[in-house]
Each structure stands twice: as structure tokens, then as C-alpha cells.
Short mmCIF file of C-alpha atoms in Angstrom, two decimals:
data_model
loop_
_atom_site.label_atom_id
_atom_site.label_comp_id
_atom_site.label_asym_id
_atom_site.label_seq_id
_atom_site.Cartn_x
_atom_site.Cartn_y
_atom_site.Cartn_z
CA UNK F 191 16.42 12.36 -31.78
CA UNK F 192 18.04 10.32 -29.07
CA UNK F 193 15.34 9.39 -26.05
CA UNK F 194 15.22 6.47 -23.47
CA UNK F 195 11.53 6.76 -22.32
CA UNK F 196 10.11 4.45 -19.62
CA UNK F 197 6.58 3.61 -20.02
CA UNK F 198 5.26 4.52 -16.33
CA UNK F 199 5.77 7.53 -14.53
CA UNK F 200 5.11 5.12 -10.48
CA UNK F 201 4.35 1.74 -10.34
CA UNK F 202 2.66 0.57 -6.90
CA UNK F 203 3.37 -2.77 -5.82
CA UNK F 204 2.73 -4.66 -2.77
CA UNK F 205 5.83 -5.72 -0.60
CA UNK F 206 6.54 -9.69 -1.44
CA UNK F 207 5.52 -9.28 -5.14
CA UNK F 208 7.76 -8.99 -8.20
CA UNK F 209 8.21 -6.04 -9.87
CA UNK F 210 8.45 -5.40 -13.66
CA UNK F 211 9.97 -1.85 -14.70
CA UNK F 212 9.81 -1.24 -18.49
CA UNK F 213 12.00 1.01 -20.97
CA UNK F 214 12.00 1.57 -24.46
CA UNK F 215 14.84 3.24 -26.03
CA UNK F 216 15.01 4.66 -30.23
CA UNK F 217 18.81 4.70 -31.05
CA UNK F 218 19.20 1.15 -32.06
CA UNK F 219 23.06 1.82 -32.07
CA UNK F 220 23.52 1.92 -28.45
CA UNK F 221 24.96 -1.49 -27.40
CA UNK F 222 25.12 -0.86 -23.65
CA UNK F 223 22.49 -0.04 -21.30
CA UNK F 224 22.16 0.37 -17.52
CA UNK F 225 19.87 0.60 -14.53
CA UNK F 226 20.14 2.54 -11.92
CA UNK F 227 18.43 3.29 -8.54
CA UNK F 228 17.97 7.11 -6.76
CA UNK F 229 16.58 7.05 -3.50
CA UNK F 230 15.88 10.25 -2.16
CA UNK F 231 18.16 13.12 -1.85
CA UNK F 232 21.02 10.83 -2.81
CA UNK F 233 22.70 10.27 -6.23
CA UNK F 234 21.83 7.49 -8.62
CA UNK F 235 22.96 3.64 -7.84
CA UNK F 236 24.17 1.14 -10.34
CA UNK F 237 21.56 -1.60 -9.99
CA UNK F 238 22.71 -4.00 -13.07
CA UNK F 239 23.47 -3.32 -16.66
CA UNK F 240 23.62 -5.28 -19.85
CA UNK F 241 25.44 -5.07 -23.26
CA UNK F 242 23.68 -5.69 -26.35
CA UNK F 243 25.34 -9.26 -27.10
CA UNK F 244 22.70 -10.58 -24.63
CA UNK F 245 19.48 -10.79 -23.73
CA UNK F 246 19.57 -11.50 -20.27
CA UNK F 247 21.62 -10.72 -17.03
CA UNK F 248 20.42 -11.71 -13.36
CA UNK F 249 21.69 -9.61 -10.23
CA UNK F 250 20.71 -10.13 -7.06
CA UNK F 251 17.38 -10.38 -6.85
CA UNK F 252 16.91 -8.41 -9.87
CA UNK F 253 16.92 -9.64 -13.92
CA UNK F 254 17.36 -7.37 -16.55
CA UNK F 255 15.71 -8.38 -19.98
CA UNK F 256 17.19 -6.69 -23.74
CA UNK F 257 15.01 -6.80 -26.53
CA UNK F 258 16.87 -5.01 -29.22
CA UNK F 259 14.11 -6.58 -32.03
CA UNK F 260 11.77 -3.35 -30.37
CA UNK F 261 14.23 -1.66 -28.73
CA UNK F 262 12.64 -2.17 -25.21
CA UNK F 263 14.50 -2.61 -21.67
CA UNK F 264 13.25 -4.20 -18.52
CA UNK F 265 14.15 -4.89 -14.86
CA UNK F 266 12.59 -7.64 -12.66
CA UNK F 267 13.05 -6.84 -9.26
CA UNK F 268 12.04 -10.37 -7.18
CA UNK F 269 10.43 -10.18 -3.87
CA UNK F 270 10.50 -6.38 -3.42
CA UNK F 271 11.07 -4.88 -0.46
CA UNK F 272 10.33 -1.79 1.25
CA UNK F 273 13.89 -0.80 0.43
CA UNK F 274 13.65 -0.92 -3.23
CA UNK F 275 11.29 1.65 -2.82
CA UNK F 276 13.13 4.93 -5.20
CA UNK F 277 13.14 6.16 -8.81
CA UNK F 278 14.37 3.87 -11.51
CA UNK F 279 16.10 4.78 -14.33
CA UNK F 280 17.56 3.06 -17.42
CA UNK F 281 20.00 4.61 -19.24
CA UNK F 282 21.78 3.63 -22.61
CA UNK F 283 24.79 4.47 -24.39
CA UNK F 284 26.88 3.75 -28.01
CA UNK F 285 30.10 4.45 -28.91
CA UNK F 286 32.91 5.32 -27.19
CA UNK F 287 32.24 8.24 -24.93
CA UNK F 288 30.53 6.83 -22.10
CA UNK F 289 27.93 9.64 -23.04
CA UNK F 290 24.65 7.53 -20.62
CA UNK F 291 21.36 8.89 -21.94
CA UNK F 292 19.12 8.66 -19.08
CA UNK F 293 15.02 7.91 -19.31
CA UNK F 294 12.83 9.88 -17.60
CA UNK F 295 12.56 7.64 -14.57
CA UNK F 296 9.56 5.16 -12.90
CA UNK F 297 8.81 5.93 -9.30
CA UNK F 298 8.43 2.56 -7.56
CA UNK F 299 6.58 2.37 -4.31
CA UNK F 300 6.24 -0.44 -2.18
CA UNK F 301 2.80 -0.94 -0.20
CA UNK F 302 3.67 -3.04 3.44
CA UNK V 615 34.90 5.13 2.07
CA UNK V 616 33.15 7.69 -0.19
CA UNK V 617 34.12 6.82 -3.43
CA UNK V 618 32.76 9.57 -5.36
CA UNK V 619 32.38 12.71 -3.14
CA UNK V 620 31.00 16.64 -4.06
CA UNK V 621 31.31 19.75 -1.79
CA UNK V 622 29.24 21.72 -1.12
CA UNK V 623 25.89 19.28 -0.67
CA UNK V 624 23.85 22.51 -0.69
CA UNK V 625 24.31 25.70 -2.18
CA UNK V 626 22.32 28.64 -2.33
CA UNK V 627 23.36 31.75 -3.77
CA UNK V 628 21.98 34.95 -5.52
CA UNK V 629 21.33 35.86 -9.16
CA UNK V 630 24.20 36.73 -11.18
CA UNK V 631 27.08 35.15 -8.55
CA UNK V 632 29.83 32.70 -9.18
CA UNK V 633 29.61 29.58 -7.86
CA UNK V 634 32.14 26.31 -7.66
CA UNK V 635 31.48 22.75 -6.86
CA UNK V 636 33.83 20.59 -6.22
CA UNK V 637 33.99 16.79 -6.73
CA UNK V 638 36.77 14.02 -5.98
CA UNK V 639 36.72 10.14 -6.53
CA UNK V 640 38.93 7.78 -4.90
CA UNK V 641 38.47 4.59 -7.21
CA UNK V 642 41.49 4.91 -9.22
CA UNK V 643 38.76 5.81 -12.38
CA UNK V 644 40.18 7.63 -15.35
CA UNK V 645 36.74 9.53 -16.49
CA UNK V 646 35.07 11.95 -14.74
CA UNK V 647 31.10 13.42 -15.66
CA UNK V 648 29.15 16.31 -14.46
CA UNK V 649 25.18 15.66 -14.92
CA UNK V 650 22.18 17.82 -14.24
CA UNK V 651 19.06 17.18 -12.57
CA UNK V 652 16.17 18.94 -13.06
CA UNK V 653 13.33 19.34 -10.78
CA UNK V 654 11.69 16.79 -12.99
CA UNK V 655 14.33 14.36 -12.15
CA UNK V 656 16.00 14.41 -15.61
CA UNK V 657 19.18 13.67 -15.37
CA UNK V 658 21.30 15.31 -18.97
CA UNK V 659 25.16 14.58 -19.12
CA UNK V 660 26.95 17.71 -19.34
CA UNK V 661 30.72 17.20 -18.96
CA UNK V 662 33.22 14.89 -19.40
CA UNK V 663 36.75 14.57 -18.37
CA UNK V 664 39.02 11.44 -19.36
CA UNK V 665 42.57 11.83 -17.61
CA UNK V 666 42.53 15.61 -17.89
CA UNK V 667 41.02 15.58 -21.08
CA UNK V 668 37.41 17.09 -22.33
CA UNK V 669 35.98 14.24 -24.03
CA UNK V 670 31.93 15.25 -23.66
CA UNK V 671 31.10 18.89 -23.90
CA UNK V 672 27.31 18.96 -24.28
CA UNK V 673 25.36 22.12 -25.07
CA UNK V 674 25.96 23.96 -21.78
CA UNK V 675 26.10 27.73 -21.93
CA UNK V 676 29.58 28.75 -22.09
CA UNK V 677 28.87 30.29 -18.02
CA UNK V 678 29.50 26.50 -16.75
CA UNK V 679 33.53 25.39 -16.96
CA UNK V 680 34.52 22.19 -15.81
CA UNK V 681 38.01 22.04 -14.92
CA UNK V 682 40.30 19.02 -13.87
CA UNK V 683 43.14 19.55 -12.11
CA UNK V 684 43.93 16.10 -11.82
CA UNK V 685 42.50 12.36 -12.79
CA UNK V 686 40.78 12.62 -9.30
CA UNK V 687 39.31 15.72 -9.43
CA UNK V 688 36.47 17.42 -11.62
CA UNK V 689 35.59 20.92 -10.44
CA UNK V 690 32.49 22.90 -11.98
CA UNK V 691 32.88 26.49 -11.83
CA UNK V 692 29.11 28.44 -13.04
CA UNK V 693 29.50 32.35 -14.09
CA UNK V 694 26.68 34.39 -13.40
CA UNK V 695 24.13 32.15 -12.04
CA UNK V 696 20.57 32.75 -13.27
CA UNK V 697 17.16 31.16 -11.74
CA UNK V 698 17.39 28.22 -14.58
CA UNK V 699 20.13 26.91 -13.43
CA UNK V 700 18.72 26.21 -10.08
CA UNK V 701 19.00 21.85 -10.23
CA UNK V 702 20.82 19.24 -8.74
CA UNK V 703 24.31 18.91 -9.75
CA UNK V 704 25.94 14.65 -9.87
CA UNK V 705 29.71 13.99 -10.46
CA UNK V 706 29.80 10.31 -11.87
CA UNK V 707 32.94 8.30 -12.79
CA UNK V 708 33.81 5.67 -14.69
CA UNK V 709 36.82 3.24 -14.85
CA UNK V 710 37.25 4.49 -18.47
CA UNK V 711 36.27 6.33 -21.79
CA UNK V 712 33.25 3.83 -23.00
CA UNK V 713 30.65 2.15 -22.36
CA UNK V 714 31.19 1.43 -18.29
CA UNK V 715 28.77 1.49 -15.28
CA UNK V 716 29.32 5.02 -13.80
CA UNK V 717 28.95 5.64 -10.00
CA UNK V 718 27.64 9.19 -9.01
CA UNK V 719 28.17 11.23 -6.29
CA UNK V 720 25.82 12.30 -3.35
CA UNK V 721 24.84 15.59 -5.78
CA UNK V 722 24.77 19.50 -4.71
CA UNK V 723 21.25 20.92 -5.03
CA UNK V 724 22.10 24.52 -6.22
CA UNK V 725 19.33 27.10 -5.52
CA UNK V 726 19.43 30.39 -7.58
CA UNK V 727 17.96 33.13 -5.86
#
């Protein structure tokens, strides 16, 4: 069936360093995918997102990497900061309904 | 500016009530979604609206109606609440039908009693 699956439950990292969240995803006919950040008690925030006629998109301070050869997602987040600490999710989506498939979410926390 | 907002933020009510939660976005976006959270912080699409029109209907139990009186405005009425449906509730939107970012809402934690 369809999943989005991220491999991490909380990744740990120490404020200044870059951060690497992964994803892998099954249906190979979603063409559009999308991070997003939820801090707590607040709703999710579009972070970047990517469609599948690339490989590679750069935000602010975060890059998101496609690679649809094994269906895998990732987002870069450069120099983290105490603020990026919140769950991460990718999400990814085919078609025409907007239908998002969320994963199950990566808790990042940021060590001062 | 709140661009996507929900009412109530919290909402705790009994077994077997009826509950509504409201949700309005100002951004001029034709699609409207209504998403559930789980405690495990899965977050399932449930409803879609574009312009007035039900586009997603996932498996929901017929108790949950979404209704849209307008492009603005996606209302989620829940008959007879049970314990399982105890979650956090997100309105999203979405410029259009496809494959768009969506921005959520602030959410409405529901509590089943």
C-alpha cells in the first residue's frame, strides 16, 4: 500500500552542525513531495518541497535531495539552530487531488 | 494575519455528543483539507473541498461531515463522538486541486470523554 516512512524516529544534533533528515517513500507515481515542520502545539509548516523533474532544490538554509532511482527523500538543514528544533515530516503526493501522504515524522532536537 | 484559522483550539466534550469545528482561510485558496492527528503524530488526510466541491473523501465513518459553505470556509461537524476520535484536528489549504504546498491551521485538539 501507499507509505512515506522516515528512517529515524529523533535525531540529536548539536547546535552549529548540519542536519540530514531521511525519507523513503513506495509509490513511485507520486511526482511531488514536501517537507514540513510542526513545532509544538502548532500545525505543520511548509519548509520546502520538490517535484519529481529534479533532484535538487535549496531553501534557506535548508536543501532538499530526490532520489526517485530508490525512492528516498532528504532534507539538509545547514547550521541548525535551536529553532529548528520540531518534528519533521515529508509528505508526497500523485495525481491530481492534492491527496499529501504524510511519513511518520523525525523528532529533531538541537543540543546548545 | 492568520491565514488559515480553526475555532475552537480546544475542545472537550463527552461520549456520544455533537461537536463542530470551524475553519476559515483568508489566502484567496480554492481547496480546503481536514487532517487528523493522532497521538502518535500521524497526520491522515480526511477531507477535501475544492470551491464547494468534495474532491477527497477518505474512509471516515459516515459520523464526521465536512461542509463548505463557501470557498473560505470548511466546517467539520462529528456525530456522536466516541473515545477514538479523541486527536488533533488541522484545516490545510491549498491554492488549488493538485499537487500544491498546503498551509495548515493552528489545529483543535478534541478530547472525548
Amino acid at each position: 500500500g501507499e507509505s512515506v516512512g522516515l528512517h529515524l524516529p529523533t535525531l540529536s544534533v548539536q547546535e552549529g552542525d548540519n542536519s540530514i533528515i531521511n525519507c523513503a517513500y513506495s509509490n513511485s507515481a507520486s511526482d511531488y513531495f514536501i517537507w514540513y515542520k510542526q513545532e509544538s502545539g502548532k500545525g505543520p509548516q511548509f519548509i520546502i518541497d520538490i517535484r519529481s523533474n529534479m533532484d535538487k532544490r535549496q531553501g534557506q538554509r535548508v536543501t532538499v535531495l530526490l532520489n526517485k532511482t530508490v525512492k528516498h527523500l532528504s532534507l539538509q538543514i545547514a547550521a541548525t539552530q535551536p529553532g529548528d528544533s520540531a518534528v519533521y515530516f515529508c509528505a508526497e503526493t500523485g495525481g491530481n487531488t492534492g491527496k499529501l501522504i504524510f511519513g511518520q515524522g523525525t523528532t529533531l532536537q538541537v543540543k546548545p | 494575519d492568520t491565514a488559515v484559522s480553526q475555532t475552537p483550539k480546544y475542545l472537550v466534550t463527552q461520549m456520544g455528543n455533537d461537536k463542530s469545528i470551524k475553519c476559515e482561510q483568508n489566502l484567496g485558496h480554492d481547496t480546503m483539507y481536514w487532517y487528523k492527528q493522532d497521538s502518535k503524530k500521524f497526520l491522515k488526510i480526511m477531507f477535501s473541498y475544492n470551491n464547494k466541491e468534495l474532491i477527497i473523501n477518505e474512509t471516515v465513518p459516515n459520523r464526521f461531515s465536512p461542509k463548505s459553505p463557501d470557498k473560505a470556509h470548511l466546517n467539520l461537524h462529528i456525530n456522536s463522538l466516541e473515545l477514538g476520535d479523541s486527536a488533533v484536528y488541522f484545516c490545510a489549504s491549498s491554492h488549488t486541486t493538485g499537487p500544491y504546498e498546503q498551509y495548515f491551521g493552528p489545529g483543535t485538539r478534541l478530547t472525548v470523554t
